[in-house]
Backbone as JSON, one array per atom type, in Angstrom:
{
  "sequence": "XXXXXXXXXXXXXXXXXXXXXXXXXXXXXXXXXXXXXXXXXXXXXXXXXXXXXXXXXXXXXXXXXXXXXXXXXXXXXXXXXXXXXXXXXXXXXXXXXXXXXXXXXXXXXXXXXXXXXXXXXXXXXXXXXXXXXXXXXXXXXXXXXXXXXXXXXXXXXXXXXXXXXXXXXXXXXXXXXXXXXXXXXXXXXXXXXXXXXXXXX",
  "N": [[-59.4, -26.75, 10.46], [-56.79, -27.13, 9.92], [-56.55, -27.39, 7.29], [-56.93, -24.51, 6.61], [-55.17, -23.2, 7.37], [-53.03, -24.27, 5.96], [-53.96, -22.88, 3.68], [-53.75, -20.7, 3.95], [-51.03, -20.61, 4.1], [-50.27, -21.71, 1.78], [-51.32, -19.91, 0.18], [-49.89, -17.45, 0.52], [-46.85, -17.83, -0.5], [-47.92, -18.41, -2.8], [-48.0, -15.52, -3.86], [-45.99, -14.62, -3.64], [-44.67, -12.28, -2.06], [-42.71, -11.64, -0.37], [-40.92, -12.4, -2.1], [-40.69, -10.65, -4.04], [-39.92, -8.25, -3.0], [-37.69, -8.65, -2.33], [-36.17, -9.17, -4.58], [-36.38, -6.25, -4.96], [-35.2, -5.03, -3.23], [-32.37, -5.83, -3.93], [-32.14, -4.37, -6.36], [-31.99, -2.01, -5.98], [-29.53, -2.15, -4.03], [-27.98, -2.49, -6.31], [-28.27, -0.53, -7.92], [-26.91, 1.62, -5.88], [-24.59, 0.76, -5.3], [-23.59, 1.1, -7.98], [-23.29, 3.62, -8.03], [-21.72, 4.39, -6.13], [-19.26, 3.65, -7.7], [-19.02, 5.28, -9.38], [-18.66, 7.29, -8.3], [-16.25, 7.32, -7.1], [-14.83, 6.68, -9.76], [-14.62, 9.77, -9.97], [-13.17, 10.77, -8.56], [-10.42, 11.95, -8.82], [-11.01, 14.44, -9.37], [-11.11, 17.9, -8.64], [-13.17, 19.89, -7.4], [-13.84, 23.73, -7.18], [-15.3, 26.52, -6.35], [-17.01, 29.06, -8.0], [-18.62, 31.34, -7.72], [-21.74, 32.59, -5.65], [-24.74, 32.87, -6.01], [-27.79, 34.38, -4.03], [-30.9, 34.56, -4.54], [-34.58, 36.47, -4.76], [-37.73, 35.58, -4.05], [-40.68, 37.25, -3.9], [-43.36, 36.32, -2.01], [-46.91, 35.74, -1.25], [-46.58, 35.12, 1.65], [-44.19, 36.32, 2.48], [-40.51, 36.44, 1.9], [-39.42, 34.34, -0.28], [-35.95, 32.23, -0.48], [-33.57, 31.59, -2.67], [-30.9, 29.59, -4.39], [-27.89, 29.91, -6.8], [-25.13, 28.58, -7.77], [-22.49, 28.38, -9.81], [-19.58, 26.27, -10.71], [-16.32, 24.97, -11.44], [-14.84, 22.09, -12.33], [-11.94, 20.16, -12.1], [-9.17, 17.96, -13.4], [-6.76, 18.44, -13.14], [-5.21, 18.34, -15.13], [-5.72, 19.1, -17.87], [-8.41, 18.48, -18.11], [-11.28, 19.84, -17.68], [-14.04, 21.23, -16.43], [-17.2, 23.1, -16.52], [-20.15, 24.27, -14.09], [-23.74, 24.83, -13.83], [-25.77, 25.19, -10.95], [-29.08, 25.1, -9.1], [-30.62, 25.69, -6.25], [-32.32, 25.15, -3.06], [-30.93, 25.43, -0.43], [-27.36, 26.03, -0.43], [-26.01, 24.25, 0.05], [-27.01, 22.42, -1.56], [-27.26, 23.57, -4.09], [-24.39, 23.78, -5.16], [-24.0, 21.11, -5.05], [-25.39, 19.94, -7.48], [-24.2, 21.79, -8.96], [-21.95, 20.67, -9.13], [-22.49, 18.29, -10.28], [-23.61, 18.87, -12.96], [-21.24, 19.67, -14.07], [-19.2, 18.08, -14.51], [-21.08, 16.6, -16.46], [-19.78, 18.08, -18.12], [-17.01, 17.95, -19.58], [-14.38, 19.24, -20.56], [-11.68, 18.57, -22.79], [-8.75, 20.22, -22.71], [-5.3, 22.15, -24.39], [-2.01, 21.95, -23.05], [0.74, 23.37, -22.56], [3.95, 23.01, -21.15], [3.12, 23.45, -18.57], [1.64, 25.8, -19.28], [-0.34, 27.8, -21.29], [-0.4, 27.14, -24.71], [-0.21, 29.58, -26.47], [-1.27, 32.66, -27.43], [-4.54, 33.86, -27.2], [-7.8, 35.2, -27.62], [-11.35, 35.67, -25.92], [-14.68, 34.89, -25.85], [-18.06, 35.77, -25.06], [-21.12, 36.77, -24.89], [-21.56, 39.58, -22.75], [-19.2, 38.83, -22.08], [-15.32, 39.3, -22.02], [-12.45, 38.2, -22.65], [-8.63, 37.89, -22.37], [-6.37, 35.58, -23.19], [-2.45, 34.84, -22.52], [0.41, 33.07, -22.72], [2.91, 32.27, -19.58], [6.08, 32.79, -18.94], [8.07, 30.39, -16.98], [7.64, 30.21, -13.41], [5.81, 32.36, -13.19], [3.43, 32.01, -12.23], [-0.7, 31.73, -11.45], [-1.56, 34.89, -13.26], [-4.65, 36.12, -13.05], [-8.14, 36.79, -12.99], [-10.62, 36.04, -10.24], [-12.64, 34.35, -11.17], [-11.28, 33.5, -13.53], [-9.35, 32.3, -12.9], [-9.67, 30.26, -11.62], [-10.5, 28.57, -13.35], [-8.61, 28.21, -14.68], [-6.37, 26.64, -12.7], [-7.87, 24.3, -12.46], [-7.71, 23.12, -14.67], [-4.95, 23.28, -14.66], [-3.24, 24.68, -15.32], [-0.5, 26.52, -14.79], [1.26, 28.85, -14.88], [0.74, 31.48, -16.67], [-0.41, 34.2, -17.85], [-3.52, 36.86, -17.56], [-6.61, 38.73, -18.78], [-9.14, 40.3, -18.0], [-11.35, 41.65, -20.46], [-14.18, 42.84, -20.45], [-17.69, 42.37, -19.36], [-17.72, 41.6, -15.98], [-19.22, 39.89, -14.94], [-19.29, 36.92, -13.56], [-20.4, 34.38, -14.62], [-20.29, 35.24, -17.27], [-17.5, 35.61, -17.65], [-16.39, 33.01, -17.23], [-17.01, 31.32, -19.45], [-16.66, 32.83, -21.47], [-13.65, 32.81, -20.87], [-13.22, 29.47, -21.25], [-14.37, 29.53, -24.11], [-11.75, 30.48, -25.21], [-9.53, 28.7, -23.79], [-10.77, 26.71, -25.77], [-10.02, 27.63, -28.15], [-7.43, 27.22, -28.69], [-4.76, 25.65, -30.54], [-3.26, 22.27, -30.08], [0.29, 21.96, -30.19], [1.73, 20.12, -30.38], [0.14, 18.4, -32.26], [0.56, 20.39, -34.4], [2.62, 20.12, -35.18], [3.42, 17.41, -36.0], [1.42, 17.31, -38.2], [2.17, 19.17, -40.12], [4.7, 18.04, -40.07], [7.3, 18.89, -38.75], [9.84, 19.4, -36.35], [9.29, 20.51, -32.39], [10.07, 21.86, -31.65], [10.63, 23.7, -33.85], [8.16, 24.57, -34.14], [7.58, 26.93, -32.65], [9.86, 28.3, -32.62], [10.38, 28.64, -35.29]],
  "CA": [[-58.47, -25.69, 10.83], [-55.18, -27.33, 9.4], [-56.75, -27.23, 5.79], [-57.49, -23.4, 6.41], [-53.72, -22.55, 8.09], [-52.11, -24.36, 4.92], [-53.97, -22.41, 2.7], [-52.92, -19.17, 4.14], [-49.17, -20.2, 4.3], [-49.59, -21.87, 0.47], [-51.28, -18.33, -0.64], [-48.46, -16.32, 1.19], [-46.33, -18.19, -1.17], [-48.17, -18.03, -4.69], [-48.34, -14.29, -4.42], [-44.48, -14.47, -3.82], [-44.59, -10.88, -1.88], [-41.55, -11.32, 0.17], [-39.63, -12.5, -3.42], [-40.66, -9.53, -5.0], [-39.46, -7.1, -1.97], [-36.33, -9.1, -2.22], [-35.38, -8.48, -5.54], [-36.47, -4.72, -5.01], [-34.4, -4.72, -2.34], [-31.53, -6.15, -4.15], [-31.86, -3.75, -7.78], [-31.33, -0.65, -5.01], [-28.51, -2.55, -3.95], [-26.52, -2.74, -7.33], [-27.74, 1.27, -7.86], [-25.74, 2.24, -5.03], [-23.24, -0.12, -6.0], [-23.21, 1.63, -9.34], [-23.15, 5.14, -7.81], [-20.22, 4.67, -5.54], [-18.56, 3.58, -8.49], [-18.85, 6.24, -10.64], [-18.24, 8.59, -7.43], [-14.87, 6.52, -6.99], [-13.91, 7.46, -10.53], [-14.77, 10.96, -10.52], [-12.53, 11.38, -7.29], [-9.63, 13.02, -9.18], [-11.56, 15.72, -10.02], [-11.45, 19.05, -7.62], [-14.31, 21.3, -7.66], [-14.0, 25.15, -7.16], [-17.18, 27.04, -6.74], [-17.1, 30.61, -8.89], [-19.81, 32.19, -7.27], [-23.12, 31.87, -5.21], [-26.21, 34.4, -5.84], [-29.12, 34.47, -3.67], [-32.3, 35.22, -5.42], [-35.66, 36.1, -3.57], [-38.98, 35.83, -4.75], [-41.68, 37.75, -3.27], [-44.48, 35.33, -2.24], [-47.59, 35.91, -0.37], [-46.02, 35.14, 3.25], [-42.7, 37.11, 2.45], [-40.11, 35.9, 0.79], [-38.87, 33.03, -0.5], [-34.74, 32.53, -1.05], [-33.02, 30.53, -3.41], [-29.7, 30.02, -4.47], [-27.57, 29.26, -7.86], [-24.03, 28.08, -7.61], [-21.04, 28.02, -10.77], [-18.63, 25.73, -10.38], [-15.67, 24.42, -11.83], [-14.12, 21.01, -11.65], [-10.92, 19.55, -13.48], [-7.96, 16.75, -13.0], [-5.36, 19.46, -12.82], [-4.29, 17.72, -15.81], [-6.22, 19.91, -18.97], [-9.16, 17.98, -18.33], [-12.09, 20.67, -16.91], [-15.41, 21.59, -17.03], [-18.07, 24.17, -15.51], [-21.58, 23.83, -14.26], [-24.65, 25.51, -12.53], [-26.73, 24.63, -9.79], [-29.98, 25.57, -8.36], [-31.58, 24.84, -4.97], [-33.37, 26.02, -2.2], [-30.03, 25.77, 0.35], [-26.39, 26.24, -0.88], [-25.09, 22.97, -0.61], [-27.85, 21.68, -2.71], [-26.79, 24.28, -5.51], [-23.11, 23.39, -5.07], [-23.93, 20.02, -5.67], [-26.03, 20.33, -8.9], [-22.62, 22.4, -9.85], [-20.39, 19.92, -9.8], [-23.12, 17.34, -11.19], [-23.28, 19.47, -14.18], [-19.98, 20.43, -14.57], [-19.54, 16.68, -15.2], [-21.27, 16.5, -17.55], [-19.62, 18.82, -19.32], [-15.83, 18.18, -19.11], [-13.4, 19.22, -22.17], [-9.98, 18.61, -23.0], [-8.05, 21.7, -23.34], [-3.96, 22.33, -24.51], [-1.2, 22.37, -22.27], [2.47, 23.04, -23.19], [4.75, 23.08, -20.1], [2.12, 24.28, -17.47], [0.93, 26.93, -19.49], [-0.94, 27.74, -22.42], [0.33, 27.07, -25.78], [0.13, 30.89, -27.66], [-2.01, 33.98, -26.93], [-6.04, 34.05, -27.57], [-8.75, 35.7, -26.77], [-12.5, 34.31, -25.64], [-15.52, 36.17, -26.09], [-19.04, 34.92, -24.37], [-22.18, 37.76, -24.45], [-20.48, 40.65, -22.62], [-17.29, 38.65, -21.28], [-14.21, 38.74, -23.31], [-10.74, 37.98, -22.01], [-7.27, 37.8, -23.33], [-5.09, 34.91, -22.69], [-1.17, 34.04, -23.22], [1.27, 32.12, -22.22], [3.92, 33.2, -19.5], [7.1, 31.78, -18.28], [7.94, 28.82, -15.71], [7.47, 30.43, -11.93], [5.14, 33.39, -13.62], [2.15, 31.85, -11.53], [-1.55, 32.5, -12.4], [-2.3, 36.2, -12.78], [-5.66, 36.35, -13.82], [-9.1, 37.01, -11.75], [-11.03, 34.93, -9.49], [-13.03, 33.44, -11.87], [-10.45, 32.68, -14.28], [-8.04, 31.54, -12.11], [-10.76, 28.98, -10.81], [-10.66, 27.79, -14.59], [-7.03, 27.76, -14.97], [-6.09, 26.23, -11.83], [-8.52, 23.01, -12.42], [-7.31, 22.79, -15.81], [-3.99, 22.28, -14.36], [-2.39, 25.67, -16.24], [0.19, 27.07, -13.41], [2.03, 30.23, -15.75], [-0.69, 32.1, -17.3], [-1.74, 35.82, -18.27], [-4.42, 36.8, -18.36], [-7.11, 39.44, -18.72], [-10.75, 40.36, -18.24], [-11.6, 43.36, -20.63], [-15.36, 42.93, -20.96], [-18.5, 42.33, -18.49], [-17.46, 41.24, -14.67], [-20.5, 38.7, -14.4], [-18.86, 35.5, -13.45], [-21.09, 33.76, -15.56], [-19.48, 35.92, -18.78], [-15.89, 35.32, -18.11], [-15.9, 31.62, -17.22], [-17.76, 30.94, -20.8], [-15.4, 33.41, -22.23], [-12.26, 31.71, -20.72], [-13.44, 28.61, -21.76], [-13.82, 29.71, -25.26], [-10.07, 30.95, -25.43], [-9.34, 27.86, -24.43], [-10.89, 25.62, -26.43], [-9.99, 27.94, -29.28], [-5.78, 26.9, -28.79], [-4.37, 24.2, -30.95], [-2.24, 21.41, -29.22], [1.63, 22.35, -30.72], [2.09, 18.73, -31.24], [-0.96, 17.8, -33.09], [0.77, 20.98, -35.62], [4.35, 19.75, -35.18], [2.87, 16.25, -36.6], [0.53, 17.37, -39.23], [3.8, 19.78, -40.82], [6.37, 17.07, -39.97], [8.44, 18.99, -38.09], [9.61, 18.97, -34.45], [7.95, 20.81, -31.82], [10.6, 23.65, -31.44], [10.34, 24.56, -35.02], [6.53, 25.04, -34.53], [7.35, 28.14, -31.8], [10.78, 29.56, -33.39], [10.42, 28.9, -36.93]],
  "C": [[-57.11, -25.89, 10.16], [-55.74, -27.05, 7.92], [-56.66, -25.14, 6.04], [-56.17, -23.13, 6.83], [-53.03, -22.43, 6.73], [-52.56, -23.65, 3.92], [-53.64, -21.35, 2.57], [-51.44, -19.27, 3.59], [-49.47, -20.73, 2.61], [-49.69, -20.4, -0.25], [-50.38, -17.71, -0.47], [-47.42, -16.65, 0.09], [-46.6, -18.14, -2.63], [-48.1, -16.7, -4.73], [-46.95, -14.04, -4.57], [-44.45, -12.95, -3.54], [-43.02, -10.54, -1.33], [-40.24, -11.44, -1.32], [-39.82, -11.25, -4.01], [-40.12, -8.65, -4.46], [-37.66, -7.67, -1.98], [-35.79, -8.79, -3.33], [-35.18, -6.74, -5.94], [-34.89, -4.01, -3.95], [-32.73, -4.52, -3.17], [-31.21, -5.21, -5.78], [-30.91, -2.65, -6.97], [-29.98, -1.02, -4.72], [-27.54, -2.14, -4.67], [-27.03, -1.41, -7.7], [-27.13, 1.89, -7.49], [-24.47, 2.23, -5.23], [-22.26, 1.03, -7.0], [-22.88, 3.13, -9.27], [-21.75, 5.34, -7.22], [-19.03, 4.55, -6.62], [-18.33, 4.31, -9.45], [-18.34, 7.46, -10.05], [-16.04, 8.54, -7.65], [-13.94, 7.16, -8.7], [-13.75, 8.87, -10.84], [-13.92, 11.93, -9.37], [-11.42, 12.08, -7.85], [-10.07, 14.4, -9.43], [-11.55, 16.59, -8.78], [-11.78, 20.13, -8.36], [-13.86, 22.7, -6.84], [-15.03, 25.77, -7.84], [-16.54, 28.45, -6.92], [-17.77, 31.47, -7.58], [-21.53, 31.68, -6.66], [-24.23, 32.96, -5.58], [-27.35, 33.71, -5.26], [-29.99, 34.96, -4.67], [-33.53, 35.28, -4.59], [-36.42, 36.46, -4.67], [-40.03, 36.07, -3.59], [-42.71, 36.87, -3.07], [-45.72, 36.03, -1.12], [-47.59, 36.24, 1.1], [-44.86, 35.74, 3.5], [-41.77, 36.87, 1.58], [-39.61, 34.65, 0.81], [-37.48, 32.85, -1.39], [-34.64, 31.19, -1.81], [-31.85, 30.7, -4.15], [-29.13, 29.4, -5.69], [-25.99, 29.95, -7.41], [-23.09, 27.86, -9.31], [-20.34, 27.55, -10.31], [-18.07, 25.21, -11.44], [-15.06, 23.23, -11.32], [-12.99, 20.47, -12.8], [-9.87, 18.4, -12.43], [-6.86, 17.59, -12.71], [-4.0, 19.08, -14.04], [-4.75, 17.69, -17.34], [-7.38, 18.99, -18.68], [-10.17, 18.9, -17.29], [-13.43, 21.13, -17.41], [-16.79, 22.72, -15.91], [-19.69, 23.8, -15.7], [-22.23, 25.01, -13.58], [-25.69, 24.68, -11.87], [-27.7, 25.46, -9.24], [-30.94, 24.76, -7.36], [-32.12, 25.94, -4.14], [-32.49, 26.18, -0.89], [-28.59, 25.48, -0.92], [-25.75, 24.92, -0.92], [-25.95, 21.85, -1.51], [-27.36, 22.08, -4.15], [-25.21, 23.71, -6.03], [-23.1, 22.07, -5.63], [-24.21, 19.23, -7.03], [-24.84, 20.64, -10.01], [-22.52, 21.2, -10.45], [-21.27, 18.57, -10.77], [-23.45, 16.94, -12.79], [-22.42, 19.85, -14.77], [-19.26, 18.6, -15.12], [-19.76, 16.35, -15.72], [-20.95, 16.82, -18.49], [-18.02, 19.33, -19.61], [-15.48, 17.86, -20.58], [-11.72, 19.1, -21.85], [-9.13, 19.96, -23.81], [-6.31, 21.54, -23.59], [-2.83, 22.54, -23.46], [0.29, 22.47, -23.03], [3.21, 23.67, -21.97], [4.3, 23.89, -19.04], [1.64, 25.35, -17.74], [0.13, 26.67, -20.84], [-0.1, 28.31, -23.46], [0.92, 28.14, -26.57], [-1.44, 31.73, -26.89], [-3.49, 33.75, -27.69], [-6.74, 34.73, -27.08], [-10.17, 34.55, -27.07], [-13.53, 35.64, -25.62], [-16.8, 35.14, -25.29], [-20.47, 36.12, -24.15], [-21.53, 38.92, -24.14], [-19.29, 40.12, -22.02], [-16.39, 38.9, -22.78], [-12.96, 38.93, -22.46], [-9.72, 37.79, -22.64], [-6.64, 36.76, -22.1], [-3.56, 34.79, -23.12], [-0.67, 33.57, -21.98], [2.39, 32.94, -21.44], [4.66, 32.19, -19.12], [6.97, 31.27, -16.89], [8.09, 30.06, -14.8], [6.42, 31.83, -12.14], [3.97, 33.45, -12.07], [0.67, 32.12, -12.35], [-1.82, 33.72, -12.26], [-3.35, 36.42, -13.37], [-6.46, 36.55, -12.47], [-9.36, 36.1, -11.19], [-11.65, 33.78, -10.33], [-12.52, 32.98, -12.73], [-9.73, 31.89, -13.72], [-8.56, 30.18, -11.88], [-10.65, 27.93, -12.13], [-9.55, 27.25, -14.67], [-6.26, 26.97, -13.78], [-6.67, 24.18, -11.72], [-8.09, 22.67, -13.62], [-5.93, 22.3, -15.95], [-2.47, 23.54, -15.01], [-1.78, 26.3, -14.8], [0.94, 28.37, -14.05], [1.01, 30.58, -16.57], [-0.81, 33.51, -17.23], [-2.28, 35.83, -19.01], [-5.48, 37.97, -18.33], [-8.24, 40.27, -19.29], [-11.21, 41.72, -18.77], [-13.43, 43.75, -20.9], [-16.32, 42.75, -19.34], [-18.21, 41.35, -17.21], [-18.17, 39.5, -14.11], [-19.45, 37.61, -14.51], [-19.18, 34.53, -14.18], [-20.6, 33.7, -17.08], [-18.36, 35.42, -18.68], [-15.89, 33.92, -17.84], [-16.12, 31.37, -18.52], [-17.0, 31.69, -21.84], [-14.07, 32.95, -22.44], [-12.49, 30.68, -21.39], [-13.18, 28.71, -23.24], [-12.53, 30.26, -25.97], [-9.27, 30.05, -25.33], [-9.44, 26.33, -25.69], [-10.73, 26.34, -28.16], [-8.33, 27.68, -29.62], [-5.82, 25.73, -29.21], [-3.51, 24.01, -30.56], [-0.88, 21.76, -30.26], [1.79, 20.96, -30.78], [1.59, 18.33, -32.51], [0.13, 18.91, -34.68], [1.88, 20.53, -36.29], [3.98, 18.37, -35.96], [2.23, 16.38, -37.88], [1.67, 18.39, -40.53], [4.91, 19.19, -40.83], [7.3, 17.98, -39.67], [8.53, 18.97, -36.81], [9.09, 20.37, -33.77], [8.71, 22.18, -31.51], [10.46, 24.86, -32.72], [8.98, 25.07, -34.83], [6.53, 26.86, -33.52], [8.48, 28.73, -32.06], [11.02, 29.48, -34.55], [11.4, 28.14, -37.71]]
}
């Protein structure tokens, strides 16, 4: 009986099950680890959600909803980016957003809380006109621009949506208006002169 006990407890030991559950244990560990830490740096960022649409699909037993989410997220400090999300409840979609909008963060122009000179942005049927307005102006633009310009950190701004409504159109429109403005330094540098000559000549 003692030969037959020890051979249980030595097998228990060559298969090494509890070591292997232990280091499983312990990878999950430093994933989490690694997640909070990436949450931790991504905490400057504030998300603003565009828009939600339900969608139903007809199924056999009735229907079946589902929901897609736009969102924007930025530093408030030209650093912003937009995503979409799809789930089967709203704060699933929401979350997807901002997961994707993350992924997809650009550096846009600022010159004294506004934007640098006048553009437009085009996107399928969006197209919008931006310029630049003076200090206490505020933003006047729509919802969904504003959502852009607000995370981007732009506080004096007109602006204005002359093409297709879809939320979808004008964020991708905005976007391309700004990422079509060059930084007034970068020109003031590359012409050698200073930065007032570059806006009165």
């Amino acid at each position: 009986m003692a030969e037959f006990n020890n051979g249980n407890r030595g097998g228990g030991n060559d298969r090494g099950g509890n070591d292997r559950r232990g280091g499983g244990n312990d990878r999950r560990g430093n994933d989490r680890n690694n997640e909070q830490q990436s949450r931790t740096g991504d905490s400057d960022l504030k998300e603003k959600v565009v828009a939600i649409n339900r969608v139903a699909k007809v199924v056999k037993g009735g229907r079946r909803f589902s929901f897609s989410a736009i969102v924007v997220v930025g530093d408030g400090n030209g650093t912003v980016g937009y995503g979409l999300g799809k789930a089967n409840e709203v704060t699933d979609a929401i979350a997807k957003g901002i997961d994707d909008a993350k992924k997809n963060l650009v550096k846009v122009p600022l010159y004294k809380h506004t934007v640098p000179h006048l553009m437009e942005g085009k996107y399928s049927g969006g197209y919008v006109l931006v310029q630049p307005a003076a200090a206490g102006t505020g933003v006047i633009a729509g919802g969904a621009m504003r959502a852009v310009f607000e995370s981007a950190g732009i506080k004096d701004v007109l602006a204005k949506s002359k093409g297709s409504s879809n939320p979808h159109n004008v964020v991708k429109a905005t976007f391309d208006a700004l990422l079509k403005m060059r930084d007034p330094l970068q020109i003031a540098q590359a012409r050698g002169i200073t930065l007032s000559q570059v806006f009165n000549g």
